[in-house]
Each structure stands twice: as C-alpha cells, then as structure tokens.
C-alpha positions in Angstrom: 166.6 80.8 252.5 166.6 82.7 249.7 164.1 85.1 248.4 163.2 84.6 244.7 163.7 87.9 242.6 160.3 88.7 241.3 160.1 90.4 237.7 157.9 92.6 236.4 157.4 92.4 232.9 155.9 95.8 231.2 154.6 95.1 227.9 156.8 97.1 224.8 155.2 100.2 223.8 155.6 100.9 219.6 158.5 103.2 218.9 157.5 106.9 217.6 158.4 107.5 214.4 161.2 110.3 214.4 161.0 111.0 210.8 157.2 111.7 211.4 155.3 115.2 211.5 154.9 114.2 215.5 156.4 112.8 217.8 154.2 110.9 219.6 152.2 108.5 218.0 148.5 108.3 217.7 147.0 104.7 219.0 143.8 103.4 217.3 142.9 101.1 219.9 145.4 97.9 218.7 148.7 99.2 219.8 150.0 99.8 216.6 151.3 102.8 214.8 149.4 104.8 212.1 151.5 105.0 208.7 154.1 107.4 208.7 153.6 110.6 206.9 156.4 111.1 205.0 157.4 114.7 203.8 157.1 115.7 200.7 160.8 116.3 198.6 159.5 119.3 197.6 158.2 120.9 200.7 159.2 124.6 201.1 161.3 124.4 204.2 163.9 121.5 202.3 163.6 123.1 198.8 164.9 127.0 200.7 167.7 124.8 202.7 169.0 122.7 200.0 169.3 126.1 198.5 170.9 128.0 200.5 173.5 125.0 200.8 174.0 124.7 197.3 174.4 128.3 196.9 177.0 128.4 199.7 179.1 125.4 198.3 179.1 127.2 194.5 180.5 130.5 196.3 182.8 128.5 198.6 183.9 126.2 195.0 184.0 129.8 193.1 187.3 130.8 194.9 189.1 128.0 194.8 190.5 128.9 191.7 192.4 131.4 193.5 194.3 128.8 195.4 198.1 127.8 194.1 200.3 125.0 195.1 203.9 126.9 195.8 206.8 124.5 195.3 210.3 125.6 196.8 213.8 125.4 196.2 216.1 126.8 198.9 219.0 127.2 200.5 220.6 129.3 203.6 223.5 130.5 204.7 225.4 129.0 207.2 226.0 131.7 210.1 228.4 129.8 212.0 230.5 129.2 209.0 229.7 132.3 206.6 231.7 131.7 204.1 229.6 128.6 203.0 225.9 127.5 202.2 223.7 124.8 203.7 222.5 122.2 201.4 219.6 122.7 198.9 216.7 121.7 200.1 212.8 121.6 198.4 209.6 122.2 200.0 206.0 123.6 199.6 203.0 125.5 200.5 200.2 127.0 199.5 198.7 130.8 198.3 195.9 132.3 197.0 195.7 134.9 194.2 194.6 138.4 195.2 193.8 141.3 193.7 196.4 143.1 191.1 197.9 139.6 189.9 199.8 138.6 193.0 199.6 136.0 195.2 200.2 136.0 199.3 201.6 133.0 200.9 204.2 132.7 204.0 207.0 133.9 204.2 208.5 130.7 206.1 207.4 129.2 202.8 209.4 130.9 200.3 211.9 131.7 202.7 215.9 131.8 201.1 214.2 130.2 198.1 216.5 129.9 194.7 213.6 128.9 192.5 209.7 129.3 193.0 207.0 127.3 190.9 203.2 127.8 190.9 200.8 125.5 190.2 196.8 126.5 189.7 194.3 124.2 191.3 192.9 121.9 188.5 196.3 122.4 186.1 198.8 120.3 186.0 201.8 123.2 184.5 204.1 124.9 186.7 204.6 128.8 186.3 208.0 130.2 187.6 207.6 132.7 190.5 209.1 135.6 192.4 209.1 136.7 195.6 208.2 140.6 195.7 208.0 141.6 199.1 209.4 139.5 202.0 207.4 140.2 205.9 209.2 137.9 208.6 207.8 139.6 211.4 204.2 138.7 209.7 205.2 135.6 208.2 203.5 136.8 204.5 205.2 137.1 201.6 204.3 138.1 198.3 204.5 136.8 194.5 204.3 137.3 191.1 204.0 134.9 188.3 206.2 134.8 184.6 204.5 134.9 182.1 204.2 132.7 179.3 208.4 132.5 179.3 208.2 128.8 177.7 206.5 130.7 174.7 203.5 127.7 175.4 200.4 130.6 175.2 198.5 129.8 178.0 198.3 132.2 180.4 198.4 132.1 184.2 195.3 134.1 184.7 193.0 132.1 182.3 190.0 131.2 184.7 191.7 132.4 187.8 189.4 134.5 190.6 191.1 136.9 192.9 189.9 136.1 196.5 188.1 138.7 198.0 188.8 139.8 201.8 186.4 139.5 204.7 185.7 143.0 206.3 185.2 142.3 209.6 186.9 140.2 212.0 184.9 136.7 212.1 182.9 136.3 215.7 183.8 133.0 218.0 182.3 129.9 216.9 182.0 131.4 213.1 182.2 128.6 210.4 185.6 128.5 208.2 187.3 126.2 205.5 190.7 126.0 205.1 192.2 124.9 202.0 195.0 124.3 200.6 197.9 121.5 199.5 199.0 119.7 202.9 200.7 116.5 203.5 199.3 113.0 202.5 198.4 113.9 199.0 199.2 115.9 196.2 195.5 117.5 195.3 193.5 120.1 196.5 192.7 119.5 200.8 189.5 121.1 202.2 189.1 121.1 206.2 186.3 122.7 208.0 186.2 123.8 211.5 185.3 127.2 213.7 186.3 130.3 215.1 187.4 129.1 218.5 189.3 132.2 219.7 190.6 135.7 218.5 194.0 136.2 220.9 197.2 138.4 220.6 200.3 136.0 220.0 204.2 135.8 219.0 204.4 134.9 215.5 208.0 133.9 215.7 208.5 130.9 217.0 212.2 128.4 217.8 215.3 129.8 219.7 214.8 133.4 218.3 211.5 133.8 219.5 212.2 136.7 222.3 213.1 139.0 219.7 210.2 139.5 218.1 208.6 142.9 217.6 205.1 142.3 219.9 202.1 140.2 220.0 199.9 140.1 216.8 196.0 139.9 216.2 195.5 135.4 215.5 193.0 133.3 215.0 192.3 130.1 217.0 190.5 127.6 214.5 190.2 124.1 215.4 190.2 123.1 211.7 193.2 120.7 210.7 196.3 122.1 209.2 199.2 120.2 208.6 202.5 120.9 207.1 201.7 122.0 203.6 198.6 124.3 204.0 201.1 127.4 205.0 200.3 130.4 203.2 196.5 128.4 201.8 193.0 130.8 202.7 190.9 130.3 204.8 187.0 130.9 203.7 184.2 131.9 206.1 180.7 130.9 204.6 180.4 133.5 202.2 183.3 133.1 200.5 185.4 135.4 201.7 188.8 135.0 203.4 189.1 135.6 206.7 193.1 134.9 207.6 195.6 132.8 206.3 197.1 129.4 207.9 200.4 129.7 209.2 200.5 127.7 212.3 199.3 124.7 214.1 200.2 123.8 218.2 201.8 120.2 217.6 202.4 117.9 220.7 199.6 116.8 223.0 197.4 119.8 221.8 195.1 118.5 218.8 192.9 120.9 216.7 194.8 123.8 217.3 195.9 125.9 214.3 196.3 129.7 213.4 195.9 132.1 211.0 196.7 135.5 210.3 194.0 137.8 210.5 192.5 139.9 207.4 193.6 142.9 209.6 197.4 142.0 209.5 197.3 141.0 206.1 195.8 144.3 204.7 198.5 146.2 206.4 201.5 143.9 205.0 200.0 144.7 201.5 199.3 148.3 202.6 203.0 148.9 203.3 204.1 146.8 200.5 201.9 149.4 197.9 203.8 152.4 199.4 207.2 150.8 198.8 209.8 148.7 200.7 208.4 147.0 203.7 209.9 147.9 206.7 208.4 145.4 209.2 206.5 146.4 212.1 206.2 148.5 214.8 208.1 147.5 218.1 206.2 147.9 221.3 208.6 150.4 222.4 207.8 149.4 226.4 207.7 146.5 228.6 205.2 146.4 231.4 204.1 144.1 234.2 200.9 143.4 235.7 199.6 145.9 238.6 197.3 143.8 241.0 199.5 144.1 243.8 198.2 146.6 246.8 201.4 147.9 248.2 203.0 148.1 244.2 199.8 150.4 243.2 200.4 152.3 246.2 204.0 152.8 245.5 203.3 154.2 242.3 200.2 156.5 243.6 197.1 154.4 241.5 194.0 155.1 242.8 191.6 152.4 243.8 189.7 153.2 240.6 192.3 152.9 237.7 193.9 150.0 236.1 196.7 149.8 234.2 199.9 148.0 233.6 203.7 149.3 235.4 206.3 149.9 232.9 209.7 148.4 234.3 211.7 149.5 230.4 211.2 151.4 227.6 213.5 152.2 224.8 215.2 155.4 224.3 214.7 155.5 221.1 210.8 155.9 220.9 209.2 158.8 220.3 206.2 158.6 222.0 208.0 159.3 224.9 206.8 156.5 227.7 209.2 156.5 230.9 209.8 153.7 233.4 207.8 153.6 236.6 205.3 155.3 234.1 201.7 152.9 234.4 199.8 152.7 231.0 195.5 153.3 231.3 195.2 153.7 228.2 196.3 153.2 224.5 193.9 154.8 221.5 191.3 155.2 224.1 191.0 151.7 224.9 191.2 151.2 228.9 194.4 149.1 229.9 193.6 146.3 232.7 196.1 145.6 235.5 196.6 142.2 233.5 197.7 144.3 230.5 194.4 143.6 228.4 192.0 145.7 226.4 188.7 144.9 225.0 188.9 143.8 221.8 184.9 143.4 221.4 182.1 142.8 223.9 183.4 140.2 226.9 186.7 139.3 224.3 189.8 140.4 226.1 193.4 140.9 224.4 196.6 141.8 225.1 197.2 145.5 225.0 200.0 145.0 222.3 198.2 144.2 219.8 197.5 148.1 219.4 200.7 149.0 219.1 201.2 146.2 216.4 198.5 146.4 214.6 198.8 149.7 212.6 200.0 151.0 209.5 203.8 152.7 210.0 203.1 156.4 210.4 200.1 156.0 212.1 200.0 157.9 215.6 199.2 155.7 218.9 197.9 158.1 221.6 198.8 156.5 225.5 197.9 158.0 229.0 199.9 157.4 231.6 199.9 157.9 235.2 203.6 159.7 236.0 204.4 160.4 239.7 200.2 160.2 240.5 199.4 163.0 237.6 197.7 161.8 234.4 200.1 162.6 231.5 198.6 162.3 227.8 201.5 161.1 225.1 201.0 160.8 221.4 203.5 159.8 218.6 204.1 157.6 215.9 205.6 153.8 216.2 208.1 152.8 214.5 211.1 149.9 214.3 213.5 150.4 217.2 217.2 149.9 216.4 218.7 146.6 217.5 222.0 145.3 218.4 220.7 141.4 217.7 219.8 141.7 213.8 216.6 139.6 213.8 215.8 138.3 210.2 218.8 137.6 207.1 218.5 139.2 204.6 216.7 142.3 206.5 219.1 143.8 208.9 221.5 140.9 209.2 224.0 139.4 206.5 226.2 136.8 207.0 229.4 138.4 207.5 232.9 137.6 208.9 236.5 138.9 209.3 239.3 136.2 210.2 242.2 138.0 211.5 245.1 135.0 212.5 242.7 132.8 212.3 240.5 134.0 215.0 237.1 133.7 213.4 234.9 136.9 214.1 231.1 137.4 213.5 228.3 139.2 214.3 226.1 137.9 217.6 222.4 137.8 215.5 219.2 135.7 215.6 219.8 133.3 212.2 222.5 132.4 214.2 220.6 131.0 217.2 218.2 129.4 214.6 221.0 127.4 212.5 220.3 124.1 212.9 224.4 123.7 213.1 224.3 125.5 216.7 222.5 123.2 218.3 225.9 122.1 219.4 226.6 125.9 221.0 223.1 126.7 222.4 224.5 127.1 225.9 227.1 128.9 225.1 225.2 131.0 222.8 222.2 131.7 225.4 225.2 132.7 227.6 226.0 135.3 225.6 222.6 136.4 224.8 221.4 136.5 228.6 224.3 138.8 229.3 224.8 140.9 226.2 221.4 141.1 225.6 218.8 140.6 228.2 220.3 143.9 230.0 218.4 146.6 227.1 215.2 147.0 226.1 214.2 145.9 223.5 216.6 143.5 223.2 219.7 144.9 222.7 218.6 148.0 222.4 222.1 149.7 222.0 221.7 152.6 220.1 225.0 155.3 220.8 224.2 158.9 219.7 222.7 159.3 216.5 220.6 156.2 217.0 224.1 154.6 215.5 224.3 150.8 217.2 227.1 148.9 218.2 227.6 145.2 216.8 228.2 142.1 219.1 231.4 140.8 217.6 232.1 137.1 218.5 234.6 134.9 218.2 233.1 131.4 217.1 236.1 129.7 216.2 240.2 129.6 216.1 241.2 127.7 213.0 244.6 125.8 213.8 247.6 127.7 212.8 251.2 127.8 214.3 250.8 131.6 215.1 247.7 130.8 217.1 249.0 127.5 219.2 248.0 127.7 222.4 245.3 129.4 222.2 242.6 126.8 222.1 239.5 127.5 224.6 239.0 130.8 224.1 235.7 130.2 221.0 232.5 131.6 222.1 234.1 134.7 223.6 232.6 138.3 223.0 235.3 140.6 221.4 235.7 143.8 223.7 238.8 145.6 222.7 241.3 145.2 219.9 244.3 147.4 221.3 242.3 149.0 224.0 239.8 150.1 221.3 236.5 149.3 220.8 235.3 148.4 217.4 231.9 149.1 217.1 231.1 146.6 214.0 232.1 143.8 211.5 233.9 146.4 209.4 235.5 148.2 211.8 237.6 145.9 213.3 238.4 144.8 210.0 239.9 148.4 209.4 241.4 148.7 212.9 243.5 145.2 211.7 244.6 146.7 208.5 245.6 150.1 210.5 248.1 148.6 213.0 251.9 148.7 211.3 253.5 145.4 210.9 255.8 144.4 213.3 253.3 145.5 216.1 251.0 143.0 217.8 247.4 142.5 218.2 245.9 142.3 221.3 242.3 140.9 221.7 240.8 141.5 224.9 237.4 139.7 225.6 234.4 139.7 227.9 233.8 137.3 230.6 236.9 137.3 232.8 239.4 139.5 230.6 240.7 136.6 228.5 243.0 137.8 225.7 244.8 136.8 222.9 248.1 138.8 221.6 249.1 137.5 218.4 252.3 139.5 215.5 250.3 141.8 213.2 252.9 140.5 210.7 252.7 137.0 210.8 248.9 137.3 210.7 249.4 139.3 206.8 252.1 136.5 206.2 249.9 133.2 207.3 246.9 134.1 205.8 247.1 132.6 202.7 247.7 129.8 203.9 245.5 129.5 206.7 242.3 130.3 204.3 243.6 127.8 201.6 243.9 124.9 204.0 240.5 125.4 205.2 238.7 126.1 201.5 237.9 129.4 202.9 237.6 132.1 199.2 238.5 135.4 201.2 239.7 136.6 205.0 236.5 138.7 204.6 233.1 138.7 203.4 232.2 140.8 200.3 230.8 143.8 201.6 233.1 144.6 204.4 236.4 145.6 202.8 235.6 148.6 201.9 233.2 151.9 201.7 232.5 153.8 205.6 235.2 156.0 207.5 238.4 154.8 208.2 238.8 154.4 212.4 241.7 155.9 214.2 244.3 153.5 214.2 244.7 151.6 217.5 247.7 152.0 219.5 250.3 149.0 219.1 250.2 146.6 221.7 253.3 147.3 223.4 
C-alpha cells in the first residue's frame, strides 16, 4: 500500500534588497521589508568612479586619431615562372601614427604593394602612401604619407595625435583595446580583452616557417582580431600602446590573437633611424633539452646546473658556441634544462628570445659548460648567411637562366610560399629535407669568405626538339655543368656562354646522377624560338647578364 508523500510547506521569507545599504533586511514584526534606501547619485564613491571611467574613455578616445585605415594594391612575382607576375590583387589593414610623421603597420600588409592609400579615422579622403622601411622577420613596416599632391590644402596631420608607447611590458591579466578596421564593416572596430600570456613565438608562419631567424617576445590577448586589424594598436588603460595586432590562432582555438610587443617594435624603428634595416639576429645555435640522467652525465653536468645541449651551431657566429657545448646562461639569465629563462617573477620563456630581442651590435654574453669546465663567451649577433634566401625583395630576387630550354632557378622560401607550388610541395620539401635540413641554420653554406653557394634547380623543360626525350627530369637539383660546379644563378649563366659552339653541355644532377647532354650550338640557335613560343621577354632575368668575374670555362663535354 502506498505511503502518501507528506509536504512540508515553509512559509516565503521577503527577499533582501541587493541594491540596499544591507544585506539582510530588518523585520518590524509583520514580515515585511522596510523601504529601500536608495543611494544618493551624488554620493562620493560613484561620483570618484564615474570619474575615473570617464577620464579613462577620453584618454583611450584621445588616441584614436592616431589610427589609419591602409588600403593595398599588390602584386608578386611568380617564383616558379619568373619571368611573369601574379595577378593584382587589393587588400587592407590598419596603423597608427607615431612619432616623426610616420605610421607603423605590418609588413604582411603592405607587402609587394604597387599603390598605398591612407585614410584617418573620422575622414572620409585617401592620402597616397609609401612604404619606408620593410621588417619581414618582425612583420612591421613603416609609412609615410604625400602631402597635399592633389593641391586640395588639407593636410594629413590636421588633428592627428601621435600614439605614445607603453614602457613596460603589460602584466598577465592587464586590460587592453584593440582597434582598428577589421572585417564586417568599414568604420572604426574597438574590441577589449586581457593580457593572457607573454611567450616567445615564430612570427613566420605557412610552408616557410622553419626558416625563420628565432622566437620573438608576443603577446597572448584574448581580445577578437579578425582579418583587417593587422598592423591597428593595441591600448592598455592609460592610453598607451602596448603591441600591435598581427596574428590570431584560427581553427578550433577561439580568443586567441597576438601582438607584437612595444619591445620589438622599438628596436625595428631603432634600426630603421640608423639606416637600412637589416633584419634580426639569428640564434646562431640549436639546442635540445637536458633532463636526461645518462645525457647530463655524458656531457659532465653536475647535479646542480641546468642548461640546454647544443647539437649545431653555425660557423659563421662570432660568439663562438661549439656543439656538445651546454648553455647555463645568456646575459646572466640562468638557462633551464627545458631551454627557458625567467622573463619576470614565476613567467618562463624560451631562452631565444635573448638572442632576438636586441638591437644589431649589441653584445650577448653566454656561459657554457665545454668538456665539464665553465667557459665564458661574449660577442655580437648578427644575420647568418643563408643558402635558402628567406624574404623577396631582401636577399632573394626572382631570377632565372633558361639554357635549351632547361628552366633554372634559385631553391628559396617565396618559392615554397607561391600559392602556384602547391602542385610541387613534395617535391619541393624533398629537396629542402635534403639540401637543406643537413646545415645549421638552414642552409648554412657559407664557403670561405662567408661567400654562399646557390641551390640551382631545374623546375621545368619547356618542349623543344633539341630537348626530346628528356621529360622527367623537373625538380632536379643542378650539381655540375661539365664537371663544374656553379656556385650561383649568374654563374652558370657565364659557364653556358663560355663553352665554344660545337661542344655539348652536360648537366649532371643530384639524386641518382641523372643527366642531360644537350649541342651548345643548337641551344644559341633554338633560343629564339623556344622563348617566343612561350611569351618568355629574355633567356635571363635582368640582373644576371652581366657585372661579377667571369668563371673558368668548363671543359667540353667530350
């Protein structure tokens, strides 16, 4: 038989009034609640708040007139065809004006652009701009503005406020605004959001991204930025910047974006006031961690030190750091067996950061352990010389020699970024992982004299009857022409012009010995033809026809 359920009903209590002085009310003996007491609008403790808000928002609102929509025109050069030019294409960012009438954005934004236009926040006219100073490796760029060239009198600068830089480097959970001109509108976009972390990261990202020079100071925010805000401020509460948006983790990650620290941007326009910028310093050693017992007593480390093992290092450093040398310290700073340094009270970084982080010219002091004695190095960083050219424009041009038809170029990063190889990845990545991967950094093939020797490559054999037969040999990397080894673009150019007609040509490349023999004299004869069936204006790229020392000339192939 069942049990009835038996309720208890408590009688409802009055609700305490939140907005009161109290929180509990006061009962006068009827159960219900004594007026509210309402505070006064003008009490002392709102009055001082509404304040300090309002004066934050007019410091924060003061420097947005700093902030300038950039709109871009580009265009790049195709690197697996040299001779021609991708489509134009149009895009744009944001900057901020700083002091000495220029303006910082990214230099992803501006980058290969043909025309630059600048628009103030609030104005509806476009100034025409140019790019001063170009920093891949950073990602910054700078501009400046042309003046009244329409002849209309108003001036750029009218009502414009340089932004003024944050000294210090903002703590975790520190307030920030981002502003700037992103996607899904066409005004002025303010997003707020913290501090979440200050790490050491790549700042090149897609197919190229191994080459870059070491990890840089970044930001963490989760603030929104989209495509668009590149190159816009960030402002901490006082107005102030405190880094610049460059980046943002897409995918499954949400609130994730990045920006360039005050620290990094102070040194691009550092190097930029004391004349051409160079780029960074490489980190001229790679390490790996040293938490394994029998690997720290391999190398004689105490049970006291930490440190990280150094498995390369580039020749071409001065500071002097060996292989099988372990790192403990860099500027002082003690070197964990994870590789990371203190950046500021319980905030850990990588150790490269250091190394990245100064000014060129600046000496970097390590101590190393060295066969169990404590060795004390000091030297000034600088850029170490490459055989993969990293940026165009830089240290990379697009250049080519076509010899027979047999299309020649230099192995280089824009090449791996074109969205055109997409088709030749592997085969690309082959090369790479074999020509490259071997040196430190990568490709670090510097002869005597620092001189380095090119990665010639043969991308493509355009049809020709000289060259039938001769169809799977694309992709190959050029070893010897006539048992000689060109060491660039140009040279092998005037090795070709050297060999006498009625001699042959004999290419030898890597991976297996393939080869190619082809009649110096019906490679002068064809090659008008060959480069006016396939709209191609030269055998050679401007550039590489002239100027340097003429080689030996090769031996005919017998």
């Amino acid at each position: 038989r069942a049990r009835p359920v038996r309720t208890r009903v408590t009688p409802l209590l009055p609700m305490p009034d939140l907005f009161s002085s109290t929180s509990s009310p006061e009962a006068d003996g009827t159960g219900a609640l004594p007026p509210a007491k309402a505070r006064k609008v003008g009490s002392p403790s709102i009055v001082r708040g509404a304040d300090a808000a309002l004066l934050a928002a007019a410091a924060m609102k003061a420097r947005w007139s700093s902030l300038v929509l950039v709109e871009v025109t580009s265009t790049s050069p195709d690197y697996i065809k040299p001779w021609k030019m991708h489509s134009q294409r149009s895009c744009k960012g944001s900057g901020f004006v700083i002091e000495g009438g220029r303006i910082l954005t990214n230099y992803h934004v501006v980058q290969d652009a043909i025309d630059v236009r600048l628009r103030k926040h609030g104005v509806s006219r476009r100034w025409r701009g140019t790019v001063l100073a170009r920093g891949p490796d950073v990602d910054l760029a700078l501009l400046a503005v042309h003046e009244d060239e329409e002849g209309r009198g108003d001036s750029f600068w009218n009502g414009v406020t340089p932004a003024v830089w944050c000294s210090t480097l903002p703590a975790l959970q520190s307030a920030v605004h981002v502003i700037g001109f992103p996607t899904g509108g066409t005004t002025i976009s303010v997003t707020q959001g913290v501090v979440s972390r200050v790490d050491c990261k790549n700042y090149r990202v897609g197919s190229s991204a191994f080459a870059n020079s070491g990890g840089l100071l970044v930001l963490q925010i989760d603030a929104a930025i989209n495509a668009g805000n590149s190159g816009g401020p960030a402002f901490c509460s006082d107005g102030s910047v405190v880094g610049v948006a460059f980046q943002s983790l897409g995918g499954a990650a949400d609130g994730i974006g990045y920006l360039i620290p005050t620290q990094v941007c102070l040194n691009f326009l550092a190097a930029v006031a004391g004349g051409e910028y160079k780029g960074i310093s490489d980190v001229p050693f790679l390490a790996r961690e040293l938490r394994n017992a029998s690997l720290r007593r391999r190398h004689r480390v105490p049970d006291d030190v930490t440190g990280v093992l150094v498995t390369r290092a580039s020749s071409h450093s001065a500071l002097g750091v060996r292989v099988d040398d372990v790192v403990l310290s860099i500027d002082g700073k003690k070197v964990g067996d994870d590789g990371s340094v203190e950046l500021r009270e319980s905030e850990l970084v990588s150790y490269e950061f250091l190394l990245t982080g100064k000014q060129r010219g600046e000496p970097t002091s390590v101590l190393v352990l060295r066969g169990g004695e404590r060795v004390q190095l000091c030297a000034p960083l600088s850029q170490l010389p490459r055989r993969l050219p990293r940026n165009h424009g830089f240290d990379c041009f697009p250049h080519y020699v076509i010899i027979g038809g047999l299309v020649f170029v230099r192995l280089c990063c824009p090449m791996l970024e074109d969205k055109r190889s997409k088709g030749h990845h592997s085969a690309i990545y082959d090369l790479v992982n074999y020509q490259i991967a071997r040196s430190f950094p990568p490709a670090d093939g510097g002869g005597e004299g620092g001189e380095v020797a090119e990665i010639l490559l043969l991308t493509e054999i355009l049809a020709a009857p000289l060259n039938y037969g001769y169809t799977c040999h694309a992709w190959r990397v050029l070893d010897t022409l006539n048992g000689q080894r060109p060491k660039s673009l140009r040279a092998l150019h005037q090795m070709y012009r050297a060999v006498p007609d009625g001699a042959f040509l004999e290419f030898v490349f890597s991976h297996g010995g393939d080869q190619i023999v082809l009649d110096a004299t019906e490679c002068r004869q064809s090659e008008p033809d060959i480069l006016q069936l396939h709209a191609i204006p030269s055998a050679t790229s401007d550039g590489l026809q002239g100027g340097g020392e003429e080689p030996a000339a090769p031996a005919p192939a017998p």
